[in-house]
XYZ file of C-alpha atoms in Angstrom:
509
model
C -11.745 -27.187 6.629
C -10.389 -23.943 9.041
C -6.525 -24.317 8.421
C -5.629 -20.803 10.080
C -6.653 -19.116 13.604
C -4.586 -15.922 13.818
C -3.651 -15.059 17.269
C -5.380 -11.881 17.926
C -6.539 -9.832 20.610
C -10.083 -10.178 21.183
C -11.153 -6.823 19.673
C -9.268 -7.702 16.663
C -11.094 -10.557 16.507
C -14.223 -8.600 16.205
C -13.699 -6.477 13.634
C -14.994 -7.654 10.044
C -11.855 -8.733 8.399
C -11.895 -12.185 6.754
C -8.944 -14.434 6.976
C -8.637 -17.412 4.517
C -5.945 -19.341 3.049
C -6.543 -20.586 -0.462
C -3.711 -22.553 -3.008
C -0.489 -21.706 -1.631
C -0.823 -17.980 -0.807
C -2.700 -15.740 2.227
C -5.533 -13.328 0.892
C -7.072 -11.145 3.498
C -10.872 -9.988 2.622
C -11.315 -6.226 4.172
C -15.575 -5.762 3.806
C -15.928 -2.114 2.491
C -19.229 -0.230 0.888
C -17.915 -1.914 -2.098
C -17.768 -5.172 -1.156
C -14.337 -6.969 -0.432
C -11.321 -5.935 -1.570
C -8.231 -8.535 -1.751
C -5.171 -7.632 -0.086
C -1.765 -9.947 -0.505
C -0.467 -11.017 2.315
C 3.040 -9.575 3.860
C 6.355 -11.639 4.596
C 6.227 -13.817 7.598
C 8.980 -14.519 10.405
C 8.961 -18.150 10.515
C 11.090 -20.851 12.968
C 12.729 -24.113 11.355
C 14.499 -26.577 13.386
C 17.247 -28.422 11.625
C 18.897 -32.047 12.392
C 21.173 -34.383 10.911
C 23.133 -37.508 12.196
C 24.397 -39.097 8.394
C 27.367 -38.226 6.771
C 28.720 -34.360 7.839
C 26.293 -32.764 9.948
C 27.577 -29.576 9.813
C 28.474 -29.500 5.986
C 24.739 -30.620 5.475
C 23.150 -28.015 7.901
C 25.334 -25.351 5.598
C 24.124 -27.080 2.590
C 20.581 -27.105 4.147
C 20.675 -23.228 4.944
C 22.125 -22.410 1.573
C 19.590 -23.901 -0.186
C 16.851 -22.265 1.923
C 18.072 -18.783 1.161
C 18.008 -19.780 -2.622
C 14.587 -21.005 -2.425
C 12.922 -17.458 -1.127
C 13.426 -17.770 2.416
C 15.868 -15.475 4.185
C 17.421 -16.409 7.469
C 17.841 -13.970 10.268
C 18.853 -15.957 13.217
C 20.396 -18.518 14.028
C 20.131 -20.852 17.584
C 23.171 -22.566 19.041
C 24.875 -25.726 17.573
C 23.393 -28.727 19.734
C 24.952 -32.609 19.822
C 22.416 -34.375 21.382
C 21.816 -38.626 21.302
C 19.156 -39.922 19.670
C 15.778 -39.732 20.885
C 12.920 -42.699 20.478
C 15.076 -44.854 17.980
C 18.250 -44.904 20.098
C 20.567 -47.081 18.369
C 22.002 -44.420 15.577
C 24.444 -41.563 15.590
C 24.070 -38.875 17.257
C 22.491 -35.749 16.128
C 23.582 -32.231 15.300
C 20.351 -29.457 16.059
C 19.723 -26.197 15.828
C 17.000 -24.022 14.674
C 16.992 -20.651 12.647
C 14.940 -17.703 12.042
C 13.461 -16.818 8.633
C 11.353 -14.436 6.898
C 9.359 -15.416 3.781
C 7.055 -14.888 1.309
C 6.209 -18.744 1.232
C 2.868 -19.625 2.262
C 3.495 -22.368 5.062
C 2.272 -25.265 2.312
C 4.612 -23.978 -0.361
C 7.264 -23.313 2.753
C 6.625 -27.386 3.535
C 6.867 -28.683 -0.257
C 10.496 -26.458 -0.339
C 11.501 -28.543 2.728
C 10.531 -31.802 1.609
C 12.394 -30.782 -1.156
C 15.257 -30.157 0.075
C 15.514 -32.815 2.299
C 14.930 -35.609 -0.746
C 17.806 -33.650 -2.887
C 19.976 -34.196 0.441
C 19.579 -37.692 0.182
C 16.767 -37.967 2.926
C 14.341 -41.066 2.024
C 11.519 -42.450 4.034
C 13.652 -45.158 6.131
C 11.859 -45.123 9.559
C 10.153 -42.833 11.409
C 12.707 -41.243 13.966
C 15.239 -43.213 12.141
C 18.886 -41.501 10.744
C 18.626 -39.323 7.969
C 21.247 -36.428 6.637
C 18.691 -33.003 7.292
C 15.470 -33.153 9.353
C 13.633 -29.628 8.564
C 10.136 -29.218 11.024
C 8.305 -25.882 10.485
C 8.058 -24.618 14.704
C 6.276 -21.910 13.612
C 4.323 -19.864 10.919
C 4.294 -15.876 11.655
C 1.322 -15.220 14.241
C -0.688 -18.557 12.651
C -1.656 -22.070 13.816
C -1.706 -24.385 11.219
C -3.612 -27.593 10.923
C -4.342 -29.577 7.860
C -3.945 -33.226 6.549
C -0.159 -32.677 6.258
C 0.768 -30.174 8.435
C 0.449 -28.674 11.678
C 1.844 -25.576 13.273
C 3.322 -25.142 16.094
C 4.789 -28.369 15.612
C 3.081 -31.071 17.778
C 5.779 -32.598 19.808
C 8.180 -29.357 20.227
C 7.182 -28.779 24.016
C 8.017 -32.555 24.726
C 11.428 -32.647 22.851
C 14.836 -30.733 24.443
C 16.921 -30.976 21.602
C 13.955 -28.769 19.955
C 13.515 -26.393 22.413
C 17.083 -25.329 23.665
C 17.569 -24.121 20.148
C 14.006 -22.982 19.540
C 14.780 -20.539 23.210
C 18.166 -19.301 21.576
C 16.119 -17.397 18.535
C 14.796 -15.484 21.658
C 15.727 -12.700 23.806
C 15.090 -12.184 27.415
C 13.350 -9.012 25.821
C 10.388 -9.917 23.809
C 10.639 -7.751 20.832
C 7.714 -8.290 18.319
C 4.285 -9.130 18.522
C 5.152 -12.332 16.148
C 7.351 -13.558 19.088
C 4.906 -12.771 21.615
C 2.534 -14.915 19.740
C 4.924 -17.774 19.720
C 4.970 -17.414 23.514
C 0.926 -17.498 23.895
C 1.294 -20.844 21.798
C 3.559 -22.624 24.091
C 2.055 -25.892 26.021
C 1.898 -26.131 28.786
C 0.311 -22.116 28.850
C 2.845 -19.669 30.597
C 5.224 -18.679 27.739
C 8.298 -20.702 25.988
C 10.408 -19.417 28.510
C 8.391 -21.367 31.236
C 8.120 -24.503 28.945
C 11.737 -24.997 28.621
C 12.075 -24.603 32.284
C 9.788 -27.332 33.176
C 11.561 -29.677 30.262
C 15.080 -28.968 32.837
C 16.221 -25.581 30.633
C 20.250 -24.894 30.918
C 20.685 -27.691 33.735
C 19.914 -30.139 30.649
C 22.922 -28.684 28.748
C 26.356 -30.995 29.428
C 24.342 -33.662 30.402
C 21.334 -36.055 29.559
C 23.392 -36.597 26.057
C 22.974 -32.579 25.267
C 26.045 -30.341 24.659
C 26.858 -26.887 22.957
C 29.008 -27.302 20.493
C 31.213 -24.930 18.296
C 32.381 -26.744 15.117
C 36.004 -25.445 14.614
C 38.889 -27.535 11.993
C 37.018 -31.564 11.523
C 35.962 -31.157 15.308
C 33.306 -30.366 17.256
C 34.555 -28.210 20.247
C 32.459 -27.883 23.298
C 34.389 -25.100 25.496
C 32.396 -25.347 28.550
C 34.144 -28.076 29.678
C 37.270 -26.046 30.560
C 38.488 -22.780 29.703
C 41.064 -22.582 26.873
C 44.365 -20.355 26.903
C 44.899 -18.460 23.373
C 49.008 -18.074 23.091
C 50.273 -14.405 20.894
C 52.355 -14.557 18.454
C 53.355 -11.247 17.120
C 54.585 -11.142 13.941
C 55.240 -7.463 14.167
C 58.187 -4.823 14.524
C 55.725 -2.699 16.717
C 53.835 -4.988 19.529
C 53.762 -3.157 22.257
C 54.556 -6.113 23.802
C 56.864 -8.315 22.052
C 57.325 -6.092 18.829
C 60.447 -7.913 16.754
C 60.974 -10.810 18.972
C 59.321 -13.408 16.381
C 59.568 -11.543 12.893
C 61.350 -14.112 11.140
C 59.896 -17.923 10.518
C 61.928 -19.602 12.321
C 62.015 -17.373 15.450
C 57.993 -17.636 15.110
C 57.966 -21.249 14.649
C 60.367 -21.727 18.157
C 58.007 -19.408 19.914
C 55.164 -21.793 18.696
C 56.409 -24.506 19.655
C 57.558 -23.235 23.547
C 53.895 -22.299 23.970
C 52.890 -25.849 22.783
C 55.336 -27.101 25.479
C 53.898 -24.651 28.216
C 49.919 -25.917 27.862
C 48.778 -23.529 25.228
C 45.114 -24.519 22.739
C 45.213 -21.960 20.275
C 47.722 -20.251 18.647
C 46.976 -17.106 17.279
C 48.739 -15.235 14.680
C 48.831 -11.272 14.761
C 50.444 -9.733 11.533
C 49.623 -6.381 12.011
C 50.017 -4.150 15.444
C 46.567 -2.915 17.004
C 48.464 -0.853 19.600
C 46.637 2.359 20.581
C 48.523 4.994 17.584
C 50.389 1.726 15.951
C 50.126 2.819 11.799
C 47.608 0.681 9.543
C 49.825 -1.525 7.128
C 48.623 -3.177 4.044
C 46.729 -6.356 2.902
C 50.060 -7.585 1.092
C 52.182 -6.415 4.160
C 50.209 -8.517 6.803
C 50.255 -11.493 4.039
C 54.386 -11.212 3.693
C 54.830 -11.631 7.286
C 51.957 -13.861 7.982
C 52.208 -16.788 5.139
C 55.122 -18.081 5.170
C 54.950 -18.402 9.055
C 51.364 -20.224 8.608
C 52.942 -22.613 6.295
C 55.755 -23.515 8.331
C 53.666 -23.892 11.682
C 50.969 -26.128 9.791
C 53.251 -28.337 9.349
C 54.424 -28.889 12.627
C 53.475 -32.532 13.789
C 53.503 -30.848 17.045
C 50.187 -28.696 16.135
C 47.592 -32.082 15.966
C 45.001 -30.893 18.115
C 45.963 -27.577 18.370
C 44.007 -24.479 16.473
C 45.294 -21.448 14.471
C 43.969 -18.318 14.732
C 44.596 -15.312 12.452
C 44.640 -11.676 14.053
C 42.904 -9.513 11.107
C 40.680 -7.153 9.896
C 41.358 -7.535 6.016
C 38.967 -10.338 4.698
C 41.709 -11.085 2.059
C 43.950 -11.849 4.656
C 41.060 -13.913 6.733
C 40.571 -15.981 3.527
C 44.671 -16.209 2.478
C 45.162 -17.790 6.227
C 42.413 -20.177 6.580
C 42.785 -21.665 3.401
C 47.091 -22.444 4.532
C 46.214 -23.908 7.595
C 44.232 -21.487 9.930
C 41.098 -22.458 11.545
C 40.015 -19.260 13.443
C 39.574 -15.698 12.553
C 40.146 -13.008 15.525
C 38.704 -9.355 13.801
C 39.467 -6.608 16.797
C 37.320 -4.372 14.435
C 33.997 -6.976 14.641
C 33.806 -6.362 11.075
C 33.686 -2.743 10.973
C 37.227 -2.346 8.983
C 36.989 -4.261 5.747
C 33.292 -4.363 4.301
C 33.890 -7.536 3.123
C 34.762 -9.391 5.895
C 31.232 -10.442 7.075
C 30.192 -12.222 3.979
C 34.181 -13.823 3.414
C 33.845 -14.958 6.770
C 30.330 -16.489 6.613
C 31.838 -18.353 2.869
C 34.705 -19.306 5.022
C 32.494 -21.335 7.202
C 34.869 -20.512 10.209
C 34.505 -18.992 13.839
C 34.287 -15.903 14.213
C 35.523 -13.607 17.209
C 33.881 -10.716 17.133
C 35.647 -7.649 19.424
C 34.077 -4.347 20.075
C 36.294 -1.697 19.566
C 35.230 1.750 18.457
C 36.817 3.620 15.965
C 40.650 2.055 14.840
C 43.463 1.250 16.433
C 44.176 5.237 15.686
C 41.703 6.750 16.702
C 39.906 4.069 19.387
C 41.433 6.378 22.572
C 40.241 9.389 21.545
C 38.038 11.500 23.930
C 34.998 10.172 21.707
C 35.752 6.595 21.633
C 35.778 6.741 25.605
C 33.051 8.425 26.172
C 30.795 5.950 28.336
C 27.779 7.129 30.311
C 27.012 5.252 33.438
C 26.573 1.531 32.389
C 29.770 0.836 30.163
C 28.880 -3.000 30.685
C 25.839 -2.453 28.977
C 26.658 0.062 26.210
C 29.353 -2.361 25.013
C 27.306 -5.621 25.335
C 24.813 -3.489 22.617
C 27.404 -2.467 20.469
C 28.417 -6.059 20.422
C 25.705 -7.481 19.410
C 25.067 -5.251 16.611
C 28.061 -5.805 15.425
C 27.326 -9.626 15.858
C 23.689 -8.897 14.208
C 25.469 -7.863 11.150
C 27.376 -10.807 10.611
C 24.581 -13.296 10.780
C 22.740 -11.469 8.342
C 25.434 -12.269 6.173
C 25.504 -15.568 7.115
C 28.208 -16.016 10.008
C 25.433 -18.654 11.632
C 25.446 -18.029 15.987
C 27.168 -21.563 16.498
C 30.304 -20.394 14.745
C 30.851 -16.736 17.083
C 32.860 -15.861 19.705
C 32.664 -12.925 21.675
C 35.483 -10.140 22.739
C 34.203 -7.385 24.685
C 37.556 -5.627 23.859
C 39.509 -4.540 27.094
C 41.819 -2.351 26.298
C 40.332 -1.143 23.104
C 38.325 2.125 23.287
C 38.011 1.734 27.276
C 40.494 3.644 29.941
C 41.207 2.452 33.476
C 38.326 2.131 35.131
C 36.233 0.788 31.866
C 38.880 -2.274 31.848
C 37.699 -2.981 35.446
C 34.263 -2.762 34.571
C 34.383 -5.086 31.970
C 37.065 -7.943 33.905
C 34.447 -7.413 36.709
C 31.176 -7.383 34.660
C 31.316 -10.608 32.349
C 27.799 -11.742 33.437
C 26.198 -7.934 33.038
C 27.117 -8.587 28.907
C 26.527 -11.697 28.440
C 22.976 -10.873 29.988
C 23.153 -7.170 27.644
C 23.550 -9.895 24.685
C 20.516 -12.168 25.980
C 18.175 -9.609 25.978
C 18.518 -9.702 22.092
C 19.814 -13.090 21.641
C 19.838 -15.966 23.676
C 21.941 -17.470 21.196
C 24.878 -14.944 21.444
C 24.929 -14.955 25.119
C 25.805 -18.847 25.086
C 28.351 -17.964 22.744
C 31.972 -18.584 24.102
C 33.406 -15.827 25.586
C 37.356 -14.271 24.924
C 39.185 -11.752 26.910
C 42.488 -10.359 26.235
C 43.995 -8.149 28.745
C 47.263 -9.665 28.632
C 50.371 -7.124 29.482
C 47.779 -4.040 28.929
C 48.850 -0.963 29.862
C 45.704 -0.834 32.026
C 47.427 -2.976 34.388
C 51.023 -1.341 34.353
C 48.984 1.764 35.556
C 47.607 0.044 38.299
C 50.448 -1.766 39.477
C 53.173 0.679 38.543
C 54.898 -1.681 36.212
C 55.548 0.976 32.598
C 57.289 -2.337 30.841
C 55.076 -4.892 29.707
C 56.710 -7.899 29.897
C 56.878 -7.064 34.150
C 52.722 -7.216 33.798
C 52.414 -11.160 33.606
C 51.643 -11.250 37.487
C 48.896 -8.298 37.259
C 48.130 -10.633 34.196
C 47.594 -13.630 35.870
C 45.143 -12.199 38.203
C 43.003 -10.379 35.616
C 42.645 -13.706 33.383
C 41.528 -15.405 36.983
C 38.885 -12.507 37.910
C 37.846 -13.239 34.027
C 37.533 -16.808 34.330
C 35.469 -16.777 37.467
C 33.630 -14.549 35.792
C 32.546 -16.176 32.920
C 35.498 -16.217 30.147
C 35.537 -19.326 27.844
C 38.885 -18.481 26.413
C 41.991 -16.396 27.443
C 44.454 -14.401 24.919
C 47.649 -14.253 26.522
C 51.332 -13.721 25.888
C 52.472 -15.578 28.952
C 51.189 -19.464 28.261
C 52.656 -21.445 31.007
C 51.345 -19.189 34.235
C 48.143 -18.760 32.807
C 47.511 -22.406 31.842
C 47.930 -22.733 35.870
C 45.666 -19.786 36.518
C 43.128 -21.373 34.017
C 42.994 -24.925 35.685
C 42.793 -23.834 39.246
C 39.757 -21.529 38.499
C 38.060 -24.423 36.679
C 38.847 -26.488 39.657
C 37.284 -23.880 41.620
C 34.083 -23.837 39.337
C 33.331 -26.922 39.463
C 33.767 -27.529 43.034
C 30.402 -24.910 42.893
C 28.455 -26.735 40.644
């Protein structure tokens, strides 16, 4: 039986090389004078789609991906978080998807029998077809091959036919098509005229928020879709040195009053910083950030006033990151996107937390220096690619897509004019991000340019507590632009400004 056609051009396809699959591995046949000689066959990028609507979803799909990666088959991407209501068997749960990329050794056989696999030690029986189960892993695709036999077939037969498939199947993608592997995956789509053109003809982004289909972000026990209005992030500085509000809330119980104001003024998230990232402000220590930041975290958890409110913790020390989540926070805010503490990729990515990642160049010591600010003509651009390499390097360690958020950074490493640029430019990074990852652009989207000095240049205001109505109309240039989630120090004003651009939005959709 032919199991394989490799996707080649047609001068490829003339040459004299023999392609079989035998058993559970590739061997390529090269004729030579000599006769053939056998060649093993390279690592393959392959797509799996994952779903689950019993028990935890998202504790199985991290269960699910952990076991891949011990079972030879290492994940490079990851697509959105989809909840999406059940499709041809209708009265179940509803289902979390996604999908991930993977390289592997596996041929797609062996790759199959590790799924199955899987899937039964998960608790997955036969039930009925379409019916619940805890993890549904389908092979999408198999490197550059089609694969048909009496058990499987690759592409998958019904992916083109099946949204919940395909929106997370498009977020492994970029706008960009960077391999010939992925270009192959677009010459296999059905109807013919790329995946791209497929998932437009299934409805493409008008089908997310409705239809049963939303983006999620799972955050706490929750599942948090933030499209459906932004969501103001109140500061609390912990610190002697804020440049905005340095001493003000040192002590607990000046911290937990503050907390509990913003709760009264509108606020979502509260978020934590122990340690100054003023431009100059000195580095302290993993135990210093701890002494001011635990006993504040225990306090505030505690608070009956914080159900259905989130924590975030404003660090760059993984020890820290993993101190705070486990007494009460939920979020972890890293101004250096990693770059600071080695560690804190892989802590997070154990953690099993979101993640914002902020680009900032350099540290808080060094990030306005002439080099740090040097820009050339598209600063939009440049920092949407620094971004997502910084992003990049955090799912390789296992920070999955669905769990990041995204911080272009204003006021970090960026003058004046590249503040402007960036308030003003929202759509030019998220598309900078899509061009790599469709996944990362749909990621939710934080700005922070609260009480900068950016803004007492402008407006010729040097204290920064007289900034909160240059404030105001930054986070509302932001929002219309695109921002999922504000950092502010003012709560109450910019809970107004938040709800009056949504209003505004959706008045245009």
């Amino acid at each position: 039986m032919k199991l394989f056609r490799q996707l080649l051009p047609a001068r490829l396809a003339c040459d004299s090389a023999i392609k079989r699959f035998t058993g559970s591995s590739f061997r390529f046949l090269h004729s030579s004078a000599d006769g053939f000689v056998e060649v093993h066959s390279p690592e393959h990028e392959i797509v799996i789609a994952l779903g689950s609507n019993v028990g935890d979803r998202v504790r199985n799909f991290n269960e699910a991906l952990q076991m891949m990666k011990k079972s030879g088959i290492s994940i490079t991407r990851h697509g959105c978080l989809y909840e999406t209501a059940p499709a041809y068997v209708t009265d179940q749960p509803r289902f979390l998807n996604s999908a991930v990329r993977a390289i592997t050794k596996l041929g797609p056989h062996e790759l199959l029998g590790v799924l199955k696999k899987i899937e039964k030690e998960m608790g997955r029986t036969k039930g009925i077809r379409y019916g619940p189960r805890p993890i549904d892993l389908d092979i999408l695709f198999y490197g550059k091959f089609r694969v048909n036999s009496d058990v499987l077939t690759v592409p998958h037969q019904r992916i083109f036919e099946r949204p919940f498939v395909m929106a997370p199947l498009i977020d492994l993608l970029g706008s960009d098509v960077e391999s010939d592997t992925v270009s192959s995956w677009h010459s296999m789509s059905v109807p013919s005229g790329g995946l791209f053109e497929s998932w437009e003809k299934l409805g493409g982004e008008g089908l997310i928020g409705r239809d049963g289909m939303k983006r999620v972000l799972p955050v706490g026990k929750t599942l948090w879709d933030w499209s459906e209005r932004t969501s103001v992030m109140g500061v609390v500085n912990l610190t002697p040195d804020s440049f905005s509000d340095g001493g003000k809330f040192a002590s607990v119980d000046a911290a937990v009053s503050q907390v509990q104001s913003l709760i009264s003024e509108g606020v979502d998230i509260v978020d934590f910083g122990p340690q100054s990232t003023r431009p100059m402000a000195d580095r302290i220590s993993t135990q210093e950030e701890l002494d001011r930041l635990i006993p504040v975290l225990e306090a505030v958890s505690k608070m009956p006033e914080m159900t259905g409110k989130l924590i975030s913790v404003d660090t760059f020390y993984s020890e820290v990151a993993s101190e705070a989540i486990s007494k009460g926070a939920h979020i972890v805010n890293d101004v250096s996107g990693g770059q600071l503490d080695a560690n804190m990729n892989k802590v997070v990515a154990d953690l099993g937390v979101p993640y914002v990642v902020m680009h900032m160049r350099g540290d808080p010591t060094t990030m306005q220096n002439s080099e740090n600010l040097e820009y050339g003509d598209d600063v939009c651009g440049e920092v949407g690619r620094e971004l997502y390499s910084r992003i990049a390097d955090a799912e390789m360690s296992g920070v999955p897509a669905w769990r990041i958020i995204t911080d272009p950074g204003i006021g970090f490493s960026k003058n004046t004019t590249h503040n402007l640029e960036l308030l003003m430019g929202l759509p030019k990074i998220r598309a900078e991000l899509a061009r790599k990852s469709l996944a990362i652009s749909h990621a939710p989207l934080l700005i922070g340019p609260s009480r900068k000095r950016f803004l007492g240049d402008i407006c010729s205001r040097p204290s920064a507590t007289d900034r909160d109505p240059a404030t105001v109309a930054s986070i509302t240039a932001g929002v219309l632009g695109g921002a999922n989630i504000v950092r502010v120090h003012n709560v109450r004003d910019n809970v107004d400004a938040a709800k009056l651009c949504d209003a505004m939005l959706k008045c245009q959709r």
